[in-house]
Structure formats: structure tokens, C-alpha cells
XYZ file of N, CA and C in Angstrom:
672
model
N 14.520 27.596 -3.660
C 15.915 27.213 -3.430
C 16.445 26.395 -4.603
N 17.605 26.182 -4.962
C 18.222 25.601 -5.637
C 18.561 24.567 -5.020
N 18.889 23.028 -6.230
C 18.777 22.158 -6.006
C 20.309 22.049 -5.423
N 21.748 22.459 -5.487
C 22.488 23.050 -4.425
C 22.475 23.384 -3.203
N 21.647 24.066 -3.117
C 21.028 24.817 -1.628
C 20.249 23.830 -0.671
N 19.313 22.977 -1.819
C 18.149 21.890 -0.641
C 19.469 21.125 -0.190
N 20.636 20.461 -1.570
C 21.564 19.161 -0.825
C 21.987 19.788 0.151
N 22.686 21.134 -0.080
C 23.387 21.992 1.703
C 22.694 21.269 2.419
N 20.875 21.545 2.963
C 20.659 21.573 4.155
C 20.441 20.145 4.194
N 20.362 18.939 3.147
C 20.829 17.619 3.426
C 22.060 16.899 4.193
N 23.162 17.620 3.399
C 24.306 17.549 3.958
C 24.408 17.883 5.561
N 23.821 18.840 6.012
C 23.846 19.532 7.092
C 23.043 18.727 7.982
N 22.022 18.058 7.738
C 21.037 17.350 8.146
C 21.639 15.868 8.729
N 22.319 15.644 7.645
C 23.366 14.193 7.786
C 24.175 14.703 8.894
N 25.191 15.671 8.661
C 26.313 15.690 10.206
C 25.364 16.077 11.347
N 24.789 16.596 11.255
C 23.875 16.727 13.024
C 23.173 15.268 13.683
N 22.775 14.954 12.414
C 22.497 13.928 13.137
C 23.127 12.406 13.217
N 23.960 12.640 13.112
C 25.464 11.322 13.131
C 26.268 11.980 13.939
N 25.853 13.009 14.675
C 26.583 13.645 15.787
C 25.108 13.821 17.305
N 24.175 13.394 16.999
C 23.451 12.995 17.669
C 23.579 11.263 18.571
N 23.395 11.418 20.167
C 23.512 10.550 20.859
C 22.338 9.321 20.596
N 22.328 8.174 20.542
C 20.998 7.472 20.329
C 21.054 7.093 21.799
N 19.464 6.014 22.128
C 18.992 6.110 23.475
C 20.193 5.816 24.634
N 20.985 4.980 24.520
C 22.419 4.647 25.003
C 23.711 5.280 25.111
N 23.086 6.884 24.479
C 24.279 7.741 24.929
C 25.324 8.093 24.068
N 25.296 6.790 22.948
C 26.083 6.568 21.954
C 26.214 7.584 20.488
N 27.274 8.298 19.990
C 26.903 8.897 18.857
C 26.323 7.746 17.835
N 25.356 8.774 17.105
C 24.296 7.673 16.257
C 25.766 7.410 14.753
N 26.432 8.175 14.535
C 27.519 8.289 13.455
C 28.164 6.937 14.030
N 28.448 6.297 15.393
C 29.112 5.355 15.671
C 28.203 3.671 15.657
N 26.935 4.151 15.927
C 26.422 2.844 15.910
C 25.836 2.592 14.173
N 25.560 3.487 13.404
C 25.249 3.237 12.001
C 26.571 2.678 11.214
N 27.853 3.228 11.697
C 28.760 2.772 11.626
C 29.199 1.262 11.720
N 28.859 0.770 12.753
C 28.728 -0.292 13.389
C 28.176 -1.804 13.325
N 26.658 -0.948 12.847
C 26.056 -2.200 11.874
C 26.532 -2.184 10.652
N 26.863 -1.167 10.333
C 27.137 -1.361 8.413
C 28.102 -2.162 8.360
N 29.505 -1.951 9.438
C 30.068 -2.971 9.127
C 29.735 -4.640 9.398
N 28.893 -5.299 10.393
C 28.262 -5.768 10.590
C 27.302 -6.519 9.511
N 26.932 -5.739 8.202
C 25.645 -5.958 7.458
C 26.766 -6.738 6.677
N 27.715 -5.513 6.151
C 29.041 -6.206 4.883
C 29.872 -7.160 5.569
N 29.861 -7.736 6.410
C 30.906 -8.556 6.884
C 30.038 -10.324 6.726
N 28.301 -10.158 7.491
C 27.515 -11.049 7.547
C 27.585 -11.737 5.959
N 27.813 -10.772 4.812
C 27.348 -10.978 3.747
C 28.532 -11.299 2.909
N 29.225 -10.613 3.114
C 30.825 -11.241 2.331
C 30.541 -13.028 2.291
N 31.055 -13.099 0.146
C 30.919 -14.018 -0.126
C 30.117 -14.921 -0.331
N 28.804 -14.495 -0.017
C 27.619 -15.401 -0.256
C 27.222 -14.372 -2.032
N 26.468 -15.675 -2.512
C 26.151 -15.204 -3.395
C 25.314 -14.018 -3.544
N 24.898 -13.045 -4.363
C 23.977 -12.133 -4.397
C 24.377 -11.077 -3.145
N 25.446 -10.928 -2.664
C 25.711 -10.330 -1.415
C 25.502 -8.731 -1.942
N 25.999 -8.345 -3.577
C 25.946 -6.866 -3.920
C 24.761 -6.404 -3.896
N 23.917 -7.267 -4.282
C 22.587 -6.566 -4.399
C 21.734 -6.814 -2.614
N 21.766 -7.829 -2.436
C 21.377 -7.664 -0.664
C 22.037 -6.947 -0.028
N 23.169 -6.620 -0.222
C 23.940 -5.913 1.253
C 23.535 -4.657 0.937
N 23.560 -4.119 -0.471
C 22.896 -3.115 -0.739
C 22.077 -2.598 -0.557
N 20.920 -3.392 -0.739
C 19.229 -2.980 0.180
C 19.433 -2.734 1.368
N 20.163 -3.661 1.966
C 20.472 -3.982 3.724
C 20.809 -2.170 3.742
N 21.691 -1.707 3.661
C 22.802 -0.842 3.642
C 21.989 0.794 3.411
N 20.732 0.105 2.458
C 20.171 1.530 1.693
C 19.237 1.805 2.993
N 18.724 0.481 3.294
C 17.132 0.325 4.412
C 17.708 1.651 6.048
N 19.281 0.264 6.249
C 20.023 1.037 7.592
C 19.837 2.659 7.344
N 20.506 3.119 6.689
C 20.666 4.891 5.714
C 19.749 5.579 6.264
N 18.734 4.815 6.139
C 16.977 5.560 5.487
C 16.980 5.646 7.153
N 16.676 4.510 7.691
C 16.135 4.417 9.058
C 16.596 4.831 10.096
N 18.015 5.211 9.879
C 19.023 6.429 10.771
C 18.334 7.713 10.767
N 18.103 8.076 9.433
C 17.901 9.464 9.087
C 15.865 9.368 9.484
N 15.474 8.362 9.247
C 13.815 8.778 10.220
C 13.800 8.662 12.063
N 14.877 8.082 12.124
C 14.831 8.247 13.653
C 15.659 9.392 13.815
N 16.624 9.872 13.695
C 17.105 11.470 13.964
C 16.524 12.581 13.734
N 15.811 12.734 12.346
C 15.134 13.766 11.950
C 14.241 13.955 11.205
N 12.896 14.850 11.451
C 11.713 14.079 11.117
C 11.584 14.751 9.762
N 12.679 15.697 9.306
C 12.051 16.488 8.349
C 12.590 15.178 6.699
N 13.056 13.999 7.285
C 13.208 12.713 6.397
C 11.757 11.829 6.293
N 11.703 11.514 5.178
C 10.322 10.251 5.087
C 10.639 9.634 4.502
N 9.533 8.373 4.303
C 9.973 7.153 3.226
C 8.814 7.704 2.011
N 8.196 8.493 2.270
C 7.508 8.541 1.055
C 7.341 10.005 0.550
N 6.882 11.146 -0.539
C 6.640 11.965 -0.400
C 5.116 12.489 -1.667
N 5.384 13.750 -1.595
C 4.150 13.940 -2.652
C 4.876 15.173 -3.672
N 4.514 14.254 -5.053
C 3.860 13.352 -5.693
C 5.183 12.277 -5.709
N 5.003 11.004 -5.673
C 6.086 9.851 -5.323
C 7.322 9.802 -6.735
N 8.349 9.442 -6.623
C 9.232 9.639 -7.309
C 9.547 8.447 -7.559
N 10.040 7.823 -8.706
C 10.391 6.498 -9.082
C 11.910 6.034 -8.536
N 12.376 6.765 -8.881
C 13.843 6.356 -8.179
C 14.434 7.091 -6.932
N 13.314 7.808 -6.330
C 13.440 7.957 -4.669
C 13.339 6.821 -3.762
N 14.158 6.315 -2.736
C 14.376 5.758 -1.839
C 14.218 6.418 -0.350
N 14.454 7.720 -0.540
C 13.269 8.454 0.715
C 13.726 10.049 0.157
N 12.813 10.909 1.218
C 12.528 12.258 1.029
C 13.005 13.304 1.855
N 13.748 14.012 1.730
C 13.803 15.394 2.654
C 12.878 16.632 2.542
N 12.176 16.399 3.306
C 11.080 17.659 3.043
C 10.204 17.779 1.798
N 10.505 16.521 1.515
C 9.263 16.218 0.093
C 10.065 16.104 -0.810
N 11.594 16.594 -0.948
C 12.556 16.467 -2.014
C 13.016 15.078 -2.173
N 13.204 14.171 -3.282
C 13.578 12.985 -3.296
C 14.651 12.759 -3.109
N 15.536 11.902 -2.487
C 16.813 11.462 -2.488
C 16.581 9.837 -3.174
N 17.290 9.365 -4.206
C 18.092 8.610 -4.441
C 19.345 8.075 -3.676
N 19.436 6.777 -2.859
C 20.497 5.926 -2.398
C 21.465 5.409 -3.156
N 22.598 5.209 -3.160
C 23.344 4.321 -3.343
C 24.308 4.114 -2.694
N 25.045 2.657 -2.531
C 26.077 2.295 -1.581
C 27.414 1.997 -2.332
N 28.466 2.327 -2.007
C 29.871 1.758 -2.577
C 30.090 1.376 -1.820
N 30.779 -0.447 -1.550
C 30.923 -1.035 -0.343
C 32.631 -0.850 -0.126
N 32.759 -1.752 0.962
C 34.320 -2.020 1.249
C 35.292 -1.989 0.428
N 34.976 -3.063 -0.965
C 35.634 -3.353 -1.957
C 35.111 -2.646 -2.778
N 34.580 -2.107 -2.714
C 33.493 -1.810 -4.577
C 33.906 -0.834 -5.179
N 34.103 -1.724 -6.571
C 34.854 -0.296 -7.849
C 34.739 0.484 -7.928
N 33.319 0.746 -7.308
C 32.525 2.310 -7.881
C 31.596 2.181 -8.450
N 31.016 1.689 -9.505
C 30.183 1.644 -10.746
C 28.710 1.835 -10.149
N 28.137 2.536 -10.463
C 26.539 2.512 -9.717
C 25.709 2.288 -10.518
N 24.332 2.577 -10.623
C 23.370 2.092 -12.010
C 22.010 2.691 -11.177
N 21.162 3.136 -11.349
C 20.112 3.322 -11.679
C 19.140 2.533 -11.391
N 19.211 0.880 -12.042
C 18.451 0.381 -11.868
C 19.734 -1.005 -12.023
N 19.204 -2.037 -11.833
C 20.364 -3.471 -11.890
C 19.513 -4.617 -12.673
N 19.297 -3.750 -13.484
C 18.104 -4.568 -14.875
C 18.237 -4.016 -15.888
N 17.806 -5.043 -16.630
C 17.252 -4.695 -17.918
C 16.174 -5.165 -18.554
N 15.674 -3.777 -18.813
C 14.217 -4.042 -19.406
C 13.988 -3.941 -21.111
N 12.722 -4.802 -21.451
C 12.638 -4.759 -22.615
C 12.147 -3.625 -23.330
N 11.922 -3.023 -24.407
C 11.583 -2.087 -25.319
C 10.373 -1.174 -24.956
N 9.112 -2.609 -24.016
C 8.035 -2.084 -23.537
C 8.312 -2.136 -22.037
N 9.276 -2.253 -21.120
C 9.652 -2.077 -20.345
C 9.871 -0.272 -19.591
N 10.419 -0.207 -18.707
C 10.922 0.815 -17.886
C 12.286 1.367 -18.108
N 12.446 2.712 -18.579
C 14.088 2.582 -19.153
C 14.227 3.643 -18.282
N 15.109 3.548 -17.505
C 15.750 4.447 -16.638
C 17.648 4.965 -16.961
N 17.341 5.863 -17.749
C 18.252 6.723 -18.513
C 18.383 8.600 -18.166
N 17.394 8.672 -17.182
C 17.122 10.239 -16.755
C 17.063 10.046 -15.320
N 17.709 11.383 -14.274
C 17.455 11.567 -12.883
C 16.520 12.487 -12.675
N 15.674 11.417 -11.482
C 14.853 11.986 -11.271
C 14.531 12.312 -9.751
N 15.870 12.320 -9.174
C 16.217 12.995 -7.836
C 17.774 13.091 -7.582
N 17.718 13.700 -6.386
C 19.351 13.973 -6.049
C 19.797 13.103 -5.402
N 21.166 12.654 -5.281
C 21.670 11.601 -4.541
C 22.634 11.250 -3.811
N 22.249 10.451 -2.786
C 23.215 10.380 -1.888
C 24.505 9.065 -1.819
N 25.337 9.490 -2.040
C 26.229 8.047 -2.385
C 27.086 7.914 -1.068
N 26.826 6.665 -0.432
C 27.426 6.471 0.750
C 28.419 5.596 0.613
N 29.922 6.144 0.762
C 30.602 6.087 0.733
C 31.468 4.773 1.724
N 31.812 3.479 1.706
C 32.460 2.789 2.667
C 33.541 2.001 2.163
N 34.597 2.484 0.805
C 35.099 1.949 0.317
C 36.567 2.088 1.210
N 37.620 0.881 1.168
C 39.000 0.926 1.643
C 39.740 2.027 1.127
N 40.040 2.324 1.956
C 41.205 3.886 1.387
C 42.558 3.429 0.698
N 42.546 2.356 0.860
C 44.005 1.756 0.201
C 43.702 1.197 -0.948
N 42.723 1.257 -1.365
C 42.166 0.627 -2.617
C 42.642 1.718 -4.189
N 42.762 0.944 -5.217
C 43.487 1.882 -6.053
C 42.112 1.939 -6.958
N 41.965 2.527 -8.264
C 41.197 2.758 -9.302
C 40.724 3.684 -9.529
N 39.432 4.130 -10.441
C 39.134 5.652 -10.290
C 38.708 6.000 -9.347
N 38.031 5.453 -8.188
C 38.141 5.804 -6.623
C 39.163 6.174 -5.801
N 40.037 6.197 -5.686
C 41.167 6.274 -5.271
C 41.505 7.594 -4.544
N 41.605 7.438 -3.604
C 41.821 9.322 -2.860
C 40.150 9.587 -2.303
N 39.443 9.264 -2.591
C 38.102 9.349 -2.222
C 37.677 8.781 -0.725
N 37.142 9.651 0.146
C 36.805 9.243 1.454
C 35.811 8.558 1.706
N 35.504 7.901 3.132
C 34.531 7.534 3.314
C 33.564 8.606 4.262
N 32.166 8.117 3.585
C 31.437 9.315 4.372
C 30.056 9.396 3.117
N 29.149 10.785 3.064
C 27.827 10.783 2.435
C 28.229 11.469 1.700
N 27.667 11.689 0.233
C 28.139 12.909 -0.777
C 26.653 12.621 -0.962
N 26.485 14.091 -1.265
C 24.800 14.625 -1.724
C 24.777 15.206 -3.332
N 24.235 14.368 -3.855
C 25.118 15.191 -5.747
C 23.297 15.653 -5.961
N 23.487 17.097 -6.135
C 22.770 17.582 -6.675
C 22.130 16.939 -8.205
N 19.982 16.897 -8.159
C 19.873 15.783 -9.368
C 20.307 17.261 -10.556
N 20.133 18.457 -10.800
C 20.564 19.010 -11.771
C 21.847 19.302 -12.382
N 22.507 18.648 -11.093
C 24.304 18.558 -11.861
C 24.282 16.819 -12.224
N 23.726 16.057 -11.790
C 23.868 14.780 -12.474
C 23.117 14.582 -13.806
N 22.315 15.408 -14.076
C 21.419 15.679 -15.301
C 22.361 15.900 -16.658
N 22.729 17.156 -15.860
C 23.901 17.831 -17.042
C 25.231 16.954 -17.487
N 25.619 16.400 -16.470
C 27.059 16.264 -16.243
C 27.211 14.471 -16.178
N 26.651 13.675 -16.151
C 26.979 12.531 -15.833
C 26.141 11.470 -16.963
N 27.404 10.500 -17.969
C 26.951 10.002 -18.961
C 26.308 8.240 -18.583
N 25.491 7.529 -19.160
C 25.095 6.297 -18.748
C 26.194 5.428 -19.941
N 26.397 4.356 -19.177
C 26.747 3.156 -20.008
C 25.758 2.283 -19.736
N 26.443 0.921 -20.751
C 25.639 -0.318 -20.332
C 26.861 -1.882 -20.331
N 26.121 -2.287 -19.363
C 26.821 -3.807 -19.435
C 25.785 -4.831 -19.621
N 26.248 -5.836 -19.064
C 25.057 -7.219 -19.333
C 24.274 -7.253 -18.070
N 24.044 -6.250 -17.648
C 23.228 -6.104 -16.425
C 22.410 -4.987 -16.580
N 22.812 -3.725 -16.728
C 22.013 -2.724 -16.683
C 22.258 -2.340 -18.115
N 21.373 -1.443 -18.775
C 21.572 0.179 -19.619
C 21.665 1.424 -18.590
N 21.631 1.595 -17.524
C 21.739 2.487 -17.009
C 22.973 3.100 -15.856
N 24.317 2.271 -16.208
C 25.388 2.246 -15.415
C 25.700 3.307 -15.954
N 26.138 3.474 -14.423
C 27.355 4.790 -13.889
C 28.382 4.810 -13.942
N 29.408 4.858 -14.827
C 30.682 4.260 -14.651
C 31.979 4.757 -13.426
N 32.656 4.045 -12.893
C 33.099 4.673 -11.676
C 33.643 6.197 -11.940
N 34.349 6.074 -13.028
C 34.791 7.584 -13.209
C 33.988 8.295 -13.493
N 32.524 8.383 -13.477
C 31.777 9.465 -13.582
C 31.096 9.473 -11.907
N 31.060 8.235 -11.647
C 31.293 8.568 -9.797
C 32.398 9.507 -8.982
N 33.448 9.271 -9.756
C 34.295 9.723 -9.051
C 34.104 11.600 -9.092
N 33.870 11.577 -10.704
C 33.445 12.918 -10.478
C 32.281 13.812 -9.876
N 31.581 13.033 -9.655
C 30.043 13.264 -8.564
C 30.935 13.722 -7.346
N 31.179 12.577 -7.003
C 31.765 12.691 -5.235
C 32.709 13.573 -5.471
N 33.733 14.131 -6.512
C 34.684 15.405 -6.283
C 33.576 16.523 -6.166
N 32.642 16.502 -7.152
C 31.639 17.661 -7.069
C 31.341 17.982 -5.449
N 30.888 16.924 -5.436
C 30.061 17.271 -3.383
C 31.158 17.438 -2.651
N 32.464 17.336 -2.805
C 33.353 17.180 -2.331
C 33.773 18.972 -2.126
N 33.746 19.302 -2.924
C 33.992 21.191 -3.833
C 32.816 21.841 -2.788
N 32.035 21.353 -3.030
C 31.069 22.206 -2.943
C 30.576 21.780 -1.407
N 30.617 21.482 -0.763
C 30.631 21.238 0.757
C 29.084 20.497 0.988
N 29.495 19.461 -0.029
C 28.045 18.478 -0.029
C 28.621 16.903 0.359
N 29.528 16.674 1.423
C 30.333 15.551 1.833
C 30.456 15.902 3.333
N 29.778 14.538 3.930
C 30.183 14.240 5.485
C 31.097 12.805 5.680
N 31.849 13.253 6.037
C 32.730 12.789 6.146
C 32.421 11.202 7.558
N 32.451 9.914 7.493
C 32.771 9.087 8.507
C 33.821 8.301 8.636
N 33.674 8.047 10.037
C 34.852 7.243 10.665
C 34.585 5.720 10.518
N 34.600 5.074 8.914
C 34.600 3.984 9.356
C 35.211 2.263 10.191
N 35.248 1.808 10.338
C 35.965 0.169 10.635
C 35.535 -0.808 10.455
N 35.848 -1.691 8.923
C 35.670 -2.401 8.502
C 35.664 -3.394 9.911
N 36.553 -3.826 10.356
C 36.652 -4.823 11.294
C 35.698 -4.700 12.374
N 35.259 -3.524 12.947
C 34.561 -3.465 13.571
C 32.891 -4.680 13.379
N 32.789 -4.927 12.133
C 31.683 -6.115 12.271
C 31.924 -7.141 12.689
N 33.333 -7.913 13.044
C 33.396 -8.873 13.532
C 33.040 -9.901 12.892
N 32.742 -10.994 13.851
C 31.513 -12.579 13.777
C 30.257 -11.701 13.701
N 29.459 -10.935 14.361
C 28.557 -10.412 14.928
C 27.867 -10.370 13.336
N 26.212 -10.694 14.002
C 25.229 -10.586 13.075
C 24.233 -9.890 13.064
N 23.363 -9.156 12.314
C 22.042 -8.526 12.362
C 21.070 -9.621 12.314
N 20.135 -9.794 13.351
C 19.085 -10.629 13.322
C 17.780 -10.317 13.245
N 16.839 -10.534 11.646
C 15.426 -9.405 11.706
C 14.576 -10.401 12.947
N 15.071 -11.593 13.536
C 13.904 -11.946 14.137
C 14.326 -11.680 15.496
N 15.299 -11.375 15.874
C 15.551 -10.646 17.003
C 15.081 -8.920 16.968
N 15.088 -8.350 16.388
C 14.726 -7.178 16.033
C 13.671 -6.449 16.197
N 12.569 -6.845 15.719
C 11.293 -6.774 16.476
C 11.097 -5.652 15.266
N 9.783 -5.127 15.503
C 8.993 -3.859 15.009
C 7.612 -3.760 15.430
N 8.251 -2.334 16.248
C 6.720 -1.710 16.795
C 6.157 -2.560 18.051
N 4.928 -2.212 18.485
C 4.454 -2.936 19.454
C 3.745 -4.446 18.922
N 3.558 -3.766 18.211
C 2.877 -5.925 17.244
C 3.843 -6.937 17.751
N 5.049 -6.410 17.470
C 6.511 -7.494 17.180
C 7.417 -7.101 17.744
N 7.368 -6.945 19.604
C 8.855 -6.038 20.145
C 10.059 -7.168 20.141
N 11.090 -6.100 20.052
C 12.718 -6.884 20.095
C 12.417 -8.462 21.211
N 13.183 -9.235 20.882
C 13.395 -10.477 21.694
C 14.537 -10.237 22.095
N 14.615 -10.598 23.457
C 16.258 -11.107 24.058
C 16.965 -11.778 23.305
N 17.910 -12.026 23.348
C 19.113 -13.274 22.719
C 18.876 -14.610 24.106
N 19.023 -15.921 23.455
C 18.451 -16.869 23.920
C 19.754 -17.451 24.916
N 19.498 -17.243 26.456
C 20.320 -17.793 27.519
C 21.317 -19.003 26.963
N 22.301 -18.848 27.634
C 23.594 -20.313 27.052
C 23.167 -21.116 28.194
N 22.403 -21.033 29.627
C 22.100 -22.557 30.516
C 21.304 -22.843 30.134
């Protein structure tokens, strides 16, 4: 298959299962929804919020897509450096554009020295999740919210790196923008319903949360 063809059944993979009910009946598209806004709202304004809310944001992504469908993993064979998880052994690459965010993506949010790690080549396909304000102007602008799946052999060809005082390996928004028109063309975009407001006060708590039987969820602690 072509690397076109695997994002299709990514893409396809994403709307079924964000149209899937979780244990409560609930479409899973509404409660991933839900926390995300939730994750960006907790985090607005604290320092370092781009790069945490980000992880936060990439982790949620991942862990939607292993509880809906198993043909997703966190790992695959042979492991990929800038995979963040796998469809059927194929790597996907994450990234998040938040509420506000220009666009600009990167690769990596470093810089390394000479004998360092230079990440200047893709080495998977990627999914850019989309949660930016629609009223927002710049080279984003007109761009929805929702998943775009950019094939890694059209980002190979087609998409140039800059650098700032952070990375050598930035994306500049207008070469985002043209990613997401690509998936956009080519029916590699799912589209969501987001609401910023929908996070409220409301917080994600990992120690309420639990994992697995070692560490199950805790109640929230009685007000008498």
C-alpha cells in the first residue's frame, strides 16, 4: 500500500472510533473532546504550558486511539525515533496546535550540538490535531478543527525546515498550513466538534486517575 492509502485507513480509523460510545454511553469524539479542553484550560498561563499541554494532549490522542482500536500501539517493530505510536506497525508522529497556537510545529523543541541528534528528515506520517479558534487570523486561518493525517512521503518531498532559538527543525506555520490543505484534498481530515469552554474550572487529576489494578481510580474526597 501506499503511504496515502495506510493514512486513508488511519483517517478512517480516527472517525469510527470518535463515533464510538465509551463505557457511559457517551460518544468517545465527545469525551476526548472534553478533556482536551479541560487539559488547555488547567494549563493556560502557567509557565511551560506549550510544551506540557502538549505531551498532556499527545498522551490523551494516543490513549483514545488504544482503547478504541487495537490495530493502534505505543510501540512497533523496528521502533521509530519520532513515532509517538503505531498503526499496524506504521509510525505516526503527533502533534498538537492548541486554542491559540500559530501553527509552527518542529520535530523536535531542541537543539542539539554537532555530536548531537539532528532531526531534519521524516521518519513517519503525521497526525496534526487540530484545536485552534476559528476566528483566529494568520496562515491558519480557514483551517478546521479536527485530525489531518499527512502522509510521511508527501512531507519528505514537500515541506521545508527552518530554525529559531529553539529548534533547527521548525515547521513554519505556512508549511503547516499546507500539510493540513493536503489531508484536507485528499480525504485525510476528521473533522471535530470542539468547545473551548467546555473545560471550565474542571481539572485532570493523575492521582485520582488510577492505572490498572496496582493503582485503581479513587473517588473524589466527600465535602462532610
Amino acid at each position: 500500500m501506499t503511504d496515502n492509502e495506510l493514512c486513508k485507513s488511519i483517517t478512517e480509523a480516527i472517525a469510527a472510533a470518535w463515533l464510538k460510545p465509551d463505557q457511559h454511553g457517551l460518544p468517545i469524539a465527545l469525551r476526548f473532546s472534553t478533556l482536551a479542553a479541560i487539559l488547555f484550560r488547567q494549563n493556560e498561563g502557567k509557565q511551560g504550558a506549550g510544551l506540557t499541554g502538549g505531551k498532556q494532549q499527545e498522551d490523551l490522542f494516543r490513549d483514545m486511539l488504544l482503547y478504541s482500536d487495537k490495530r493502534f500501539s505505543e510501540t512497533g517493530t523496528p521502533e521509530v525515533k519520532d513515532a509517538d505510536y503505531y498503526f499496524n506497525n506504521l509510525p505516526l508522529s503527533h502533534k498538537t496546535i492548541g486554542y491559540n497556537g500559530v501553527g509552527a510545529l518542529a520535530l523536535a523543541w531542541s537543539k542539539n550540538g554537532p555530536d548531537g541528534l539532528v532531526r531534519n528528515k521524516f521518519h513517519a506520517s503525521m497526525v496534526i490535531m487540530c484545536f485552534r479558534d476559528l476566528k483566529m487570523g494568520g496562515a491558519l486561518k480557514g483551517q478546521l478543527q479536527g485530525a489531518y493525517v499527512v502522509p510521511r512521503d508527501w512531507l519528505q518531498g514537500n515541506i521545508s525546515f527552518s530554525s529559531n532559538n529553539k529548534t533547527d527543525s521548525l515547521i513554519p506555520a505556512s508549511e503547516i498550513a499546507r500539510a493540513m490543505a493536503y489531508a484536507t484534498s485528499h480525504a485525510l481530515f476528521v473533522p471535530l466538534t470542539y468547545r473551548h469552554e467546555a473545560g471550565g474550572a474542571a481539572r485532570v487529576s493523575l492521582w485520582y486517575s488510577g492505572a490498572g489494578k496496582e493503582s485503581p481510580p479513587l473517588d473524589p474526597p466527600t465535602t462532610t
